[in-house]
C-alpha cells in the first residue's frame, strides 16, 4: 500500500470508518516526495530517536523508520491507532504514543528511553498548535534539531531578519534557541484534504549556547514581547507601556541612549544583540 496514493488512502480510511477532524488539523500528505525529502532533511540516521507529532496514517513515520534508530510517534486521534497498527506492521522501531503532545512531559519521555541519544523532531504539524508546540519543543531542551512542515507565513516569521515585516517576538524566540532555515515550500495540492495556504518545511538546529549572553532570560523575553506588543509605537513608548511602573519615560529614554538606540526607533529594527543589551540595562 502506498500511503501517499489518494485511492489507497481513501480505501484504508473507509475500511477503518475514519472521519477527518478539521480541529485536529488533519491534512494528510499525498505526494510521496514530501515525506521522503522531509525525513531526509531531518538528518534522521541510525543513531537518532525521532519524535514525530501527529503521524496520521503514517507516510512520514515510514520514511523516518527507514532511517532512524527509533521513531516515537505521538497521535492524539485515537481513531487513527488501528490504522497505524496496520500501516506500521513491517516496522519494529516505531512506538505509537496515544496522547496530546501538549500534555506530554517531553523530558521524561526522553529520559525514560535512552540517555546519550540524539533526539530530534520531525513532523507535519497540525496547524492549530504550531506556535505553542514549537515553544514547548524548544523550551524542553531535549532535541538537537526540529524539522517541521508548517504554514508558510509562520515559517517566514520564524526565520525573519530584523527590520522586515515578518520579524516579531516569535522570530527572536526561535532564533535565540536555534539556527533556523526554510528548506522548501509545499503547495496545498500535496495534501488531502487541501489546506487553503502554502506550507513550508523549516529546520531549526538548536544551539548549545544562545547567540547572545543573557543573564535573565525571563526579563529578556519580557523586553522582546514588550517591544513587539504595539508595533506601531516607538520602542520607547512600547517599553513604557510595559515597564512604566518601574521606570519613568525619561529613564527609559536614557537607557535606550546608553544602548546607542535612538528614542524614535521601533522595536522591529532591533537585532537580538540589542534586545540582550537592553535587558541587561533594565535589570535592577
Ligand atoms: N503526518 C501525517 C501526514 O503528514 O500525512 C498527518 C499530519 S496532519 C497535518 C496532523 C496530525 O496531527 C493528525 O494526524 C492529527 O490527528 C494529529 N494531531 C493534532 N493535534 C495533535 C496533538 N495535540 N497531539 C498529537 N497529535 C495531534
mmCIF file of C-alpha atoms and ligand atoms in Angstrom:
data_model
loop_
_atom_site.group_PDB
_atom_site.id
_atom_site.type_symbol
_atom_site.label_atom_id
_atom_site.label_comp_id
_atom_site.label_asym_id
_atom_site.label_seq_id
_atom_site.Cartn_x
_atom_site.Cartn_y
_atom_site.Cartn_z
ATOM 1 C CA UNK A 1 0.000 0.000 0.000
ATOM 2 C CA UNK A 2 1.278 3.468 -0.920
ATOM 3 C CA UNK A 3 0.368 5.827 1.936
ATOM 4 C CA UNK A 4 0.566 8.839 -0.359
ATOM 5 C CA UNK A 5 -1.686 7.444 -3.089
ATOM 6 C CA UNK A 6 -5.101 9.041 -2.782
ATOM 7 C CA UNK A 7 -7.024 5.888 -3.858
ATOM 8 C CA UNK A 8 -5.142 3.764 -1.269
ATOM 9 C CA UNK A 9 -5.721 6.372 1.449
ATOM 10 C CA UNK A 10 -9.453 6.560 0.738
ATOM 11 C CA UNK A 11 -9.811 2.759 0.853
ATOM 12 C CA UNK A 12 -7.761 2.469 4.032
ATOM 13 C CA UNK A 13 -9.706 5.201 5.816
ATOM 14 C CA UNK A 14 -13.049 3.822 4.634
ATOM 15 C CA UNK A 15 -12.160 0.366 5.902
ATOM 16 C CA UNK A 16 -11.448 1.859 9.344
ATOM 17 C CA UNK A 17 -14.510 4.115 9.308
ATOM 18 C CA UNK A 18 -12.268 7.174 9.752
ATOM 19 C CA UNK A 19 -13.687 10.705 9.652
ATOM 20 C CA UNK A 20 -11.461 13.753 9.227
ATOM 21 C CA UNK A 21 -11.356 16.272 12.057
ATOM 22 C CA UNK A 22 -10.729 19.853 10.995
ATOM 23 C CA UNK A 23 -9.985 20.946 14.545
ATOM 24 C CA UNK A 24 -7.093 18.432 14.690
ATOM 25 C CA UNK A 25 -5.508 19.926 11.558
ATOM 26 C CA UNK A 26 -5.801 16.663 9.639
ATOM 27 C CA UNK A 27 -4.341 17.315 6.194
ATOM 28 C CA UNK A 28 -2.621 14.122 5.050
ATOM 29 C CA UNK A 29 0.270 14.053 2.593
ATOM 30 C CA UNK A 30 -0.466 12.672 -0.889
ATOM 31 C CA UNK A 31 2.836 13.426 -2.671
ATOM 32 C CA UNK A 32 5.448 10.834 -1.793
ATOM 33 C CA UNK A 33 8.464 13.069 -2.442
ATOM 34 C CA UNK A 34 7.369 15.241 0.514
ATOM 35 C CA UNK A 35 7.670 12.706 3.388
ATOM 36 C CA UNK A 36 10.818 11.212 1.797
ATOM 37 C CA UNK A 37 12.538 14.584 1.467
ATOM 38 C CA UNK A 38 11.381 15.815 4.881
ATOM 39 C CA UNK A 39 12.695 12.673 6.610
ATOM 40 C CA UNK A 40 15.990 13.014 4.714
ATOM 41 C CA UNK A 41 16.372 16.718 5.594
ATOM 42 C CA UNK A 42 15.687 15.986 9.284
ATOM 43 C CA UNK A 43 19.044 14.192 9.388
ATOM 44 C CA UNK A 44 17.470 11.073 10.948
ATOM 45 C CA UNK A 45 20.041 8.256 10.996
ATOM 46 C CA UNK A 46 20.859 5.002 12.774
ATOM 47 C CA UNK A 47 21.813 6.923 15.948
ATOM 48 C CA UNK A 48 18.719 9.091 16.197
ATOM 49 C CA UNK A 49 15.482 8.755 18.079
ATOM 50 C CA UNK A 50 12.849 10.814 16.284
ATOM 51 C CA UNK A 51 9.803 12.337 17.915
ATOM 52 C CA UNK A 52 7.047 12.690 15.336
ATOM 53 C CA UNK A 53 3.963 14.704 16.253
ATOM 54 C CA UNK A 54 0.777 13.587 14.525
ATOM 55 C CA UNK A 55 1.698 10.577 12.360
ATOM 56 C CA UNK A 56 -1.794 10.497 10.809
ATOM 57 C CA UNK A 57 -1.809 7.297 8.732
ATOM 58 C CA UNK A 58 1.995 7.212 8.765
ATOM 59 C CA UNK A 59 3.655 8.292 5.453
ATOM 60 C CA UNK A 60 6.345 10.363 7.211
ATOM 61 C CA UNK A 61 6.582 7.797 10.030
ATOM 62 C CA UNK A 62 7.536 5.105 7.496
ATOM 63 C CA UNK A 63 10.221 7.299 5.904
ATOM 64 C CA UNK A 64 11.630 8.135 9.339
ATOM 65 C CA UNK A 65 11.538 4.495 10.451
ATOM 66 C CA UNK A 66 13.632 3.515 7.400
ATOM 67 C CA UNK A 67 16.368 5.912 8.526
ATOM 68 C CA UNK A 68 16.247 6.254 12.330
ATOM 69 C CA UNK A 69 17.059 4.001 15.266
ATOM 70 C CA UNK A 70 13.582 4.538 16.610
ATOM 71 C CA UNK A 71 10.501 6.714 15.988
ATOM 72 C CA UNK A 72 8.231 7.873 18.804
ATOM 73 C CA UNK A 73 5.027 8.969 17.106
ATOM 74 C CA UNK A 74 2.529 10.910 19.214
ATOM 75 C CA UNK A 75 -1.034 10.829 17.874
ATOM 76 C CA UNK A 76 -3.991 12.473 19.609
ATOM 77 C CA UNK A 77 -6.749 10.999 17.437
ATOM 78 C CA UNK A 78 -7.491 7.548 18.864
ATOM 79 C CA UNK A 79 -9.396 6.541 15.742
ATOM 80 C CA UNK A 80 -6.063 6.561 13.859
ATOM 81 C CA UNK A 81 -4.485 3.969 16.181
ATOM 82 C CA UNK A 82 -5.892 0.880 14.382
ATOM 83 C CA UNK A 83 -4.893 2.454 11.056
ATOM 84 C CA UNK A 84 -1.333 2.969 12.298
ATOM 85 C CA UNK A 85 -1.225 -0.558 13.667
ATOM 86 C CA UNK A 86 -1.886 -1.758 10.117
ATOM 87 C CA UNK A 87 0.470 0.630 8.307
ATOM 88 C CA UNK A 88 3.379 0.141 10.732
ATOM 89 C CA UNK A 89 3.359 -3.685 10.808
ATOM 90 C CA UNK A 90 6.600 -4.038 8.887
ATOM 91 C CA UNK A 91 8.481 -1.632 11.180
ATOM 92 C CA UNK A 92 9.629 -2.788 14.610
ATOM 93 C CA UNK A 93 11.266 0.517 15.516
ATOM 94 C CA UNK A 94 8.076 2.612 15.722
ATOM 95 C CA UNK A 95 6.363 3.293 19.032
ATOM 96 C CA UNK A 96 2.951 4.961 18.860
ATOM 97 C CA UNK A 97 2.151 7.150 21.857
ATOM 98 C CA UNK A 98 -1.562 7.837 22.150
ATOM 99 C CA UNK A 99 -1.581 11.335 23.660
ATOM 100 C CA UNK A 100 -1.906 15.069 23.226
ATOM 101 C CA UNK A 101 1.648 16.292 22.654
ATOM 102 C CA UNK A 102 0.813 19.494 24.533
ATOM 103 C CA UNK A 103 0.210 17.476 27.695
ATOM 104 C CA UNK A 104 3.294 15.257 27.464
ATOM 105 C CA UNK A 105 6.323 15.576 29.698
ATOM 106 C CA UNK A 106 8.905 15.507 26.910
ATOM 107 C CA UNK A 107 11.888 15.479 29.255
ATOM 108 C CA UNK A 108 10.557 12.391 30.968
ATOM 109 C CA UNK A 109 9.865 10.644 27.670
ATOM 110 C CA UNK A 110 13.432 11.232 26.518
ATOM 111 C CA UNK A 111 14.918 10.292 29.918
ATOM 112 C CA UNK A 112 12.849 7.092 30.115
ATOM 113 C CA UNK A 113 14.168 5.768 26.845
ATOM 114 C CA UNK A 114 17.846 6.277 26.446
ATOM 115 C CA UNK A 115 20.349 8.786 27.631
ATOM 116 C CA UNK A 116 23.245 9.815 25.394
ATOM 117 C CA UNK A 117 20.982 9.509 22.371
ATOM 118 C CA UNK A 118 20.439 12.097 19.692
ATOM 119 C CA UNK A 119 16.791 13.131 19.947
ATOM 120 C CA UNK A 120 15.353 15.032 17.013
ATOM 121 C CA UNK A 121 11.867 16.125 15.968
ATOM 122 C CA UNK A 122 10.381 15.659 12.514
ATOM 123 C CA UNK A 123 6.689 16.286 11.808
ATOM 124 C CA UNK A 124 3.985 17.628 9.570
ATOM 125 C CA UNK A 125 2.485 19.687 12.381
ATOM 126 C CA UNK A 126 -1.239 20.215 12.928
ATOM 127 C CA UNK A 127 -1.682 23.922 12.095
ATOM 128 C CA UNK A 128 -3.748 24.698 15.214
ATOM 129 C CA UNK A 129 -0.855 24.048 17.630
ATOM 130 C CA UNK A 130 2.102 25.168 15.501
ATOM 131 C CA UNK A 131 3.349 28.006 17.687
ATOM 132 C CA UNK A 132 2.747 26.518 21.170
ATOM 133 C CA UNK A 133 4.236 23.179 20.183
ATOM 134 C CA UNK A 134 7.401 24.804 18.796
ATOM 135 C CA UNK A 135 7.715 26.824 22.026
ATOM 136 C CA UNK A 136 7.301 23.618 24.038
ATOM 137 C CA UNK A 137 9.866 21.701 21.950
ATOM 138 C CA UNK A 138 12.447 24.499 22.209
ATOM 139 C CA UNK A 139 11.956 25.025 25.943
ATOM 140 C CA UNK A 140 12.207 21.294 26.671
ATOM 141 C CA UNK A 141 15.855 21.485 25.641
ATOM 142 C CA UNK A 142 15.680 17.804 24.626
ATOM 143 C CA UNK A 143 16.177 17.965 20.852
ATOM 144 C CA UNK A 144 19.220 18.698 18.728
ATOM 145 C CA UNK A 145 17.060 19.652 15.750
ATOM 146 C CA UNK A 146 13.420 20.262 14.873
ATOM 147 C CA UNK A 147 12.345 19.823 11.235
ATOM 148 C CA UNK A 148 8.683 20.623 10.702
ATOM 149 C CA UNK A 149 6.177 21.352 7.983
ATOM 150 C CA UNK A 150 4.118 24.399 8.958
ATOM 151 C CA UNK A 151 2.195 27.244 7.336
ATOM 152 C CA UNK A 152 4.487 29.237 5.039
ATOM 153 C CA UNK A 153 3.744 32.501 6.853
ATOM 154 C CA UNK A 154 4.757 31.047 10.215
ATOM 155 C CA UNK A 155 7.977 29.690 8.689
ATOM 156 C CA UNK A 156 8.673 33.191 7.332
ATOM 157 C CA UNK A 157 8.145 34.663 10.827
ATOM 158 C CA UNK A 158 10.467 32.114 12.425
ATOM 159 C CA UNK A 159 13.329 32.918 10.035
ATOM 160 C CA UNK A 160 12.692 36.669 9.593
ATOM 161 C CA UNK A 161 15.508 39.174 9.845
ATOM 162 C CA UNK A 162 15.329 42.370 11.893
ATOM 163 C CA UNK A 163 13.634 45.265 10.114
ATOM 164 C CA UNK A 164 11.309 43.121 7.979
ATOM 165 C CA UNK A 165 7.535 42.983 8.378
ATOM 166 C CA UNK A 166 7.647 39.270 9.364
ATOM 167 C CA UNK A 167 10.079 39.929 12.222
ATOM 168 C CA UNK A 168 8.485 39.642 15.638
ATOM 169 C CA UNK A 169 8.768 38.211 19.146
ATOM 170 C CA UNK A 170 8.447 34.659 17.791
ATOM 171 C CA UNK A 171 11.398 35.235 15.391
ATOM 172 C CA UNK A 172 13.598 36.373 18.272
ATOM 173 C CA UNK A 173 12.412 33.462 20.432
ATOM 174 C CA UNK A 174 13.205 30.822 17.780
ATOM 175 C CA UNK A 175 16.497 32.408 16.731
ATOM 176 C CA UNK A 176 17.591 32.635 20.373
ATOM 177 C CA UNK A 177 17.196 28.862 20.720
ATOM 178 C CA UNK A 178 18.095 27.689 17.235
ATOM 179 C CA UNK A 179 19.678 28.313 13.874
ATOM 180 C CA UNK A 180 16.572 28.455 11.659
ATOM 181 C CA UNK A 181 16.288 27.836 7.932
ATOM 182 C CA UNK A 182 13.403 27.460 5.460
ATOM 183 C CA UNK A 183 14.127 24.399 3.298
ATOM 184 C CA UNK A 184 11.303 24.343 0.729
ATOM 185 C CA UNK A 185 7.649 25.107 0.103
ATOM 186 C CA UNK A 186 4.889 22.539 -0.266
ATOM 187 C CA UNK A 187 1.739 23.500 -2.226
ATOM 188 C CA UNK A 188 -1.840 22.815 -0.998
ATOM 189 C CA UNK A 189 -2.264 20.095 -3.697
ATOM 190 C CA UNK A 190 0.226 17.909 -1.801
ATOM 191 C CA UNK A 191 -2.385 17.323 0.936
ATOM 192 C CA UNK A 192 -5.730 15.636 1.306
ATOM 193 C CA UNK A 193 -7.887 17.494 2.029
ATOM 194 C CA UNK A 194 -6.035 20.506 0.568
ATOM 195 C CA UNK A 195 -5.487 23.354 3.041
ATOM 196 C CA UNK A 196 -6.085 26.938 1.934
ATOM 197 C CA UNK A 197 -2.497 28.045 2.472
ATOM 198 C CA UNK A 198 1.013 27.165 1.304
ATOM 199 C CA UNK A 199 3.231 25.201 3.646
ATOM 200 C CA UNK A 200 6.982 25.275 4.186
ATOM 201 C CA UNK A 201 9.423 22.902 5.780
ATOM 202 C CA UNK A 202 11.655 24.639 8.277
ATOM 203 C CA UNK A 203 14.673 23.206 10.087
ATOM 204 C CA UNK A 204 15.718 24.565 13.467
ATOM 205 C CA UNK A 205 19.073 23.307 14.706
ATOM 206 C CA UNK A 206 19.137 24.044 18.410
ATOM 207 C CA UNK A 207 22.122 25.906 19.776
ATOM 208 C CA UNK A 208 24.411 24.655 22.542
ATOM 209 C CA UNK A 209 24.654 28.242 23.779
ATOM 210 C CA UNK A 210 22.442 31.209 22.874
ATOM 211 C CA UNK A 211 23.821 33.639 20.269
ATOM 212 C CA UNK A 212 23.905 36.391 22.907
ATOM 213 C CA UNK A 213 24.734 36.325 26.587
ATOM 214 C CA UNK A 214 21.527 36.778 28.603
ATOM 215 C CA UNK A 215 21.644 36.744 32.411
ATOM 216 C CA UNK A 216 17.908 36.731 32.924
ATOM 217 C CA UNK A 217 16.015 35.019 30.044
ATOM 218 C CA UNK A 218 12.638 35.880 31.593
ATOM 219 C CA UNK A 219 13.446 39.597 31.521
ATOM 220 C CA UNK A 220 14.986 39.281 28.036
ATOM 221 C CA UNK A 221 11.779 37.775 26.622
ATOM 222 C CA UNK A 222 9.667 40.328 28.519
ATOM 223 C CA UNK A 223 11.593 43.105 26.749
ATOM 224 C CA UNK A 224 11.157 41.349 23.386
ATOM 225 C CA UNK A 225 7.406 40.865 23.889
ATOM 226 C CA UNK A 226 7.010 44.467 25.079
ATOM 227 C CA UNK A 227 8.851 45.789 22.010
ATOM 228 C CA UNK A 228 6.525 43.973 19.601
ATOM 229 C CA UNK A 229 3.288 44.268 21.599
ATOM 230 C CA UNK A 230 2.494 47.576 19.932
ATOM 231 C CA UNK A 231 4.315 47.510 16.632
ATOM 232 C CA UNK A 232 3.210 50.966 15.520
ATOM 233 C CA UNK A 233 4.612 52.619 18.640
ATOM 234 C CA UNK A 234 8.209 53.633 19.094
ATOM 235 C CA UNK A 235 10.284 51.282 21.216
ATOM 236 C CA UNK A 236 10.328 53.953 23.930
ATOM 237 C CA UNK A 237 6.520 54.083 24.148
ATOM 238 C CA UNK A 238 6.201 50.307 23.874
ATOM 239 C CA UNK A 239 8.683 49.821 26.717
ATOM 240 C CA UNK A 240 6.936 52.480 28.785
ATOM 241 C CA UNK A 241 3.630 50.643 28.386
ATOM 242 C CA UNK A 242 5.220 47.554 29.961
ATOM 243 C CA UNK A 243 7.909 48.902 32.297
ATOM 244 C CA UNK A 244 6.111 52.160 33.241
ATOM 245 C CA UNK A 245 5.654 51.180 36.872
ATOM 246 C CA UNK A 246 9.389 50.533 37.253
ATOM 247 C CA UNK A 247 10.938 53.277 35.092
ATOM 248 C CA UNK A 248 9.897 56.787 34.078
ATOM 249 C CA UNK A 249 9.842 57.585 30.371
ATOM 250 C CA UNK A 250 12.909 59.734 30.818
ATOM 251 C CA UNK A 251 14.810 56.897 32.470
ATOM 252 C CA UNK A 252 13.792 54.536 29.663
ATOM 253 C CA UNK A 253 14.961 57.117 27.116
ATOM 254 C CA UNK A 254 18.333 57.307 28.873
ATOM 255 C CA UNK A 255 18.594 53.522 28.850
ATOM 256 C CA UNK A 256 17.923 53.468 25.091
ATOM 257 C CA UNK A 257 20.601 56.107 24.537
ATOM 258 C CA UNK A 258 23.068 54.138 26.659
ATOM 259 C CA UNK A 259 22.487 51.236 24.233
ATOM 260 C CA UNK A 260 23.144 53.609 21.283
ATOM 261 C CA UNK A 261 19.468 53.355 20.266
ATOM 262 C CA UNK A 262 17.511 56.367 19.090
ATOM 263 C CA UNK A 263 14.414 57.317 21.097
ATOM 264 C CA UNK A 264 12.380 57.173 17.902
ATOM 265 C CA UNK A 265 13.453 53.673 16.836
ATOM 266 C CA UNK A 266 10.811 50.940 16.523
ATOM 267 C CA UNK A 267 11.255 47.552 18.190
ATOM 268 C CA UNK A 268 11.186 45.677 14.897
ATOM 269 C CA UNK A 269 14.537 47.201 13.909
ATOM 270 C CA UNK A 270 16.418 45.674 16.845
ATOM 271 C CA UNK A 271 18.770 42.745 16.340
ATOM 272 C CA UNK A 272 18.831 40.092 19.050
ATOM 273 C CA UNK A 273 22.072 41.624 20.453
ATOM 274 C CA UNK A 274 20.312 44.945 21.115
ATOM 275 C CA UNK A 275 17.473 43.194 22.956
ATOM 276 C CA UNK A 276 20.069 41.439 25.133
ATOM 277 C CA UNK A 277 21.835 44.730 25.827
ATOM 278 C CA UNK A 278 18.539 46.439 26.695
ATOM 279 C CA UNK A 279 17.522 43.621 29.035
ATOM 280 C CA UNK A 280 20.858 43.893 30.815
ATOM 281 C CA UNK A 281 20.323 47.620 31.383
ATOM 282 C CA UNK A 282 16.743 47.048 32.591
ATOM 283 C CA UNK A 283 17.889 44.526 35.196
ATOM 284 C CA UNK A 284 17.543 46.246 38.606
HETATM 285 N N1 LIG B 1 1.859 13.080 9.481
HETATM 286 C C1 LIG B 1 0.636 12.919 8.718
HETATM 287 C C2 LIG B 1 0.890 13.329 7.274
HETATM 288 O O1 LIG B 1 1.879 14.071 7.052
HETATM 289 O O2 LIG B 1 0.149 12.930 6.397
HETATM 290 C C3 LIG B 1 -0.513 13.731 9.316
HETATM 291 C C4 LIG B 1 -0.233 15.195 9.540
HETATM 292 S S1 LIG B 1 -1.689 16.110 9.961
HETATM 293 C C5 LIG B 1 -1.183 17.719 9.360
HETATM 294 C C6 LIG B 1 -1.548 16.390 11.720
HETATM 295 C C7 LIG B 1 -1.727 15.171 12.608
HETATM 296 O O3 LIG B 1 -1.571 15.593 13.981
HETATM 297 C C8 LIG B 1 -3.093 14.491 12.562
HETATM 298 O O4 LIG B 1 -2.904 13.099 12.477
HETATM 299 C C9 LIG B 1 -3.770 14.865 13.892
HETATM 300 O O5 LIG B 1 -4.697 13.900 14.335
HETATM 301 C C10 LIG B 1 -2.554 14.984 14.812
HETATM 302 N N2 LIG B 1 -2.726 15.872 15.978
HETATM 303 C C11 LIG B 1 -3.484 17.001 16.063
HETATM 304 N N3 LIG B 1 -3.338 17.574 17.273
HETATM 305 C C12 LIG B 1 -2.457 16.804 17.972
HETATM 306 C C13 LIG B 1 -1.908 16.872 19.287
HETATM 307 N N4 LIG B 1 -2.244 17.869 20.111
HETATM 308 N N5 LIG B 1 -1.063 15.900 19.701
HETATM 309 C C14 LIG B 1 -0.719 14.890 18.851
HETATM 310 N N6 LIG B 1 -1.207 14.766 17.595
HETATM 311 C C15 LIG B 1 -2.063 15.701 17.154
#
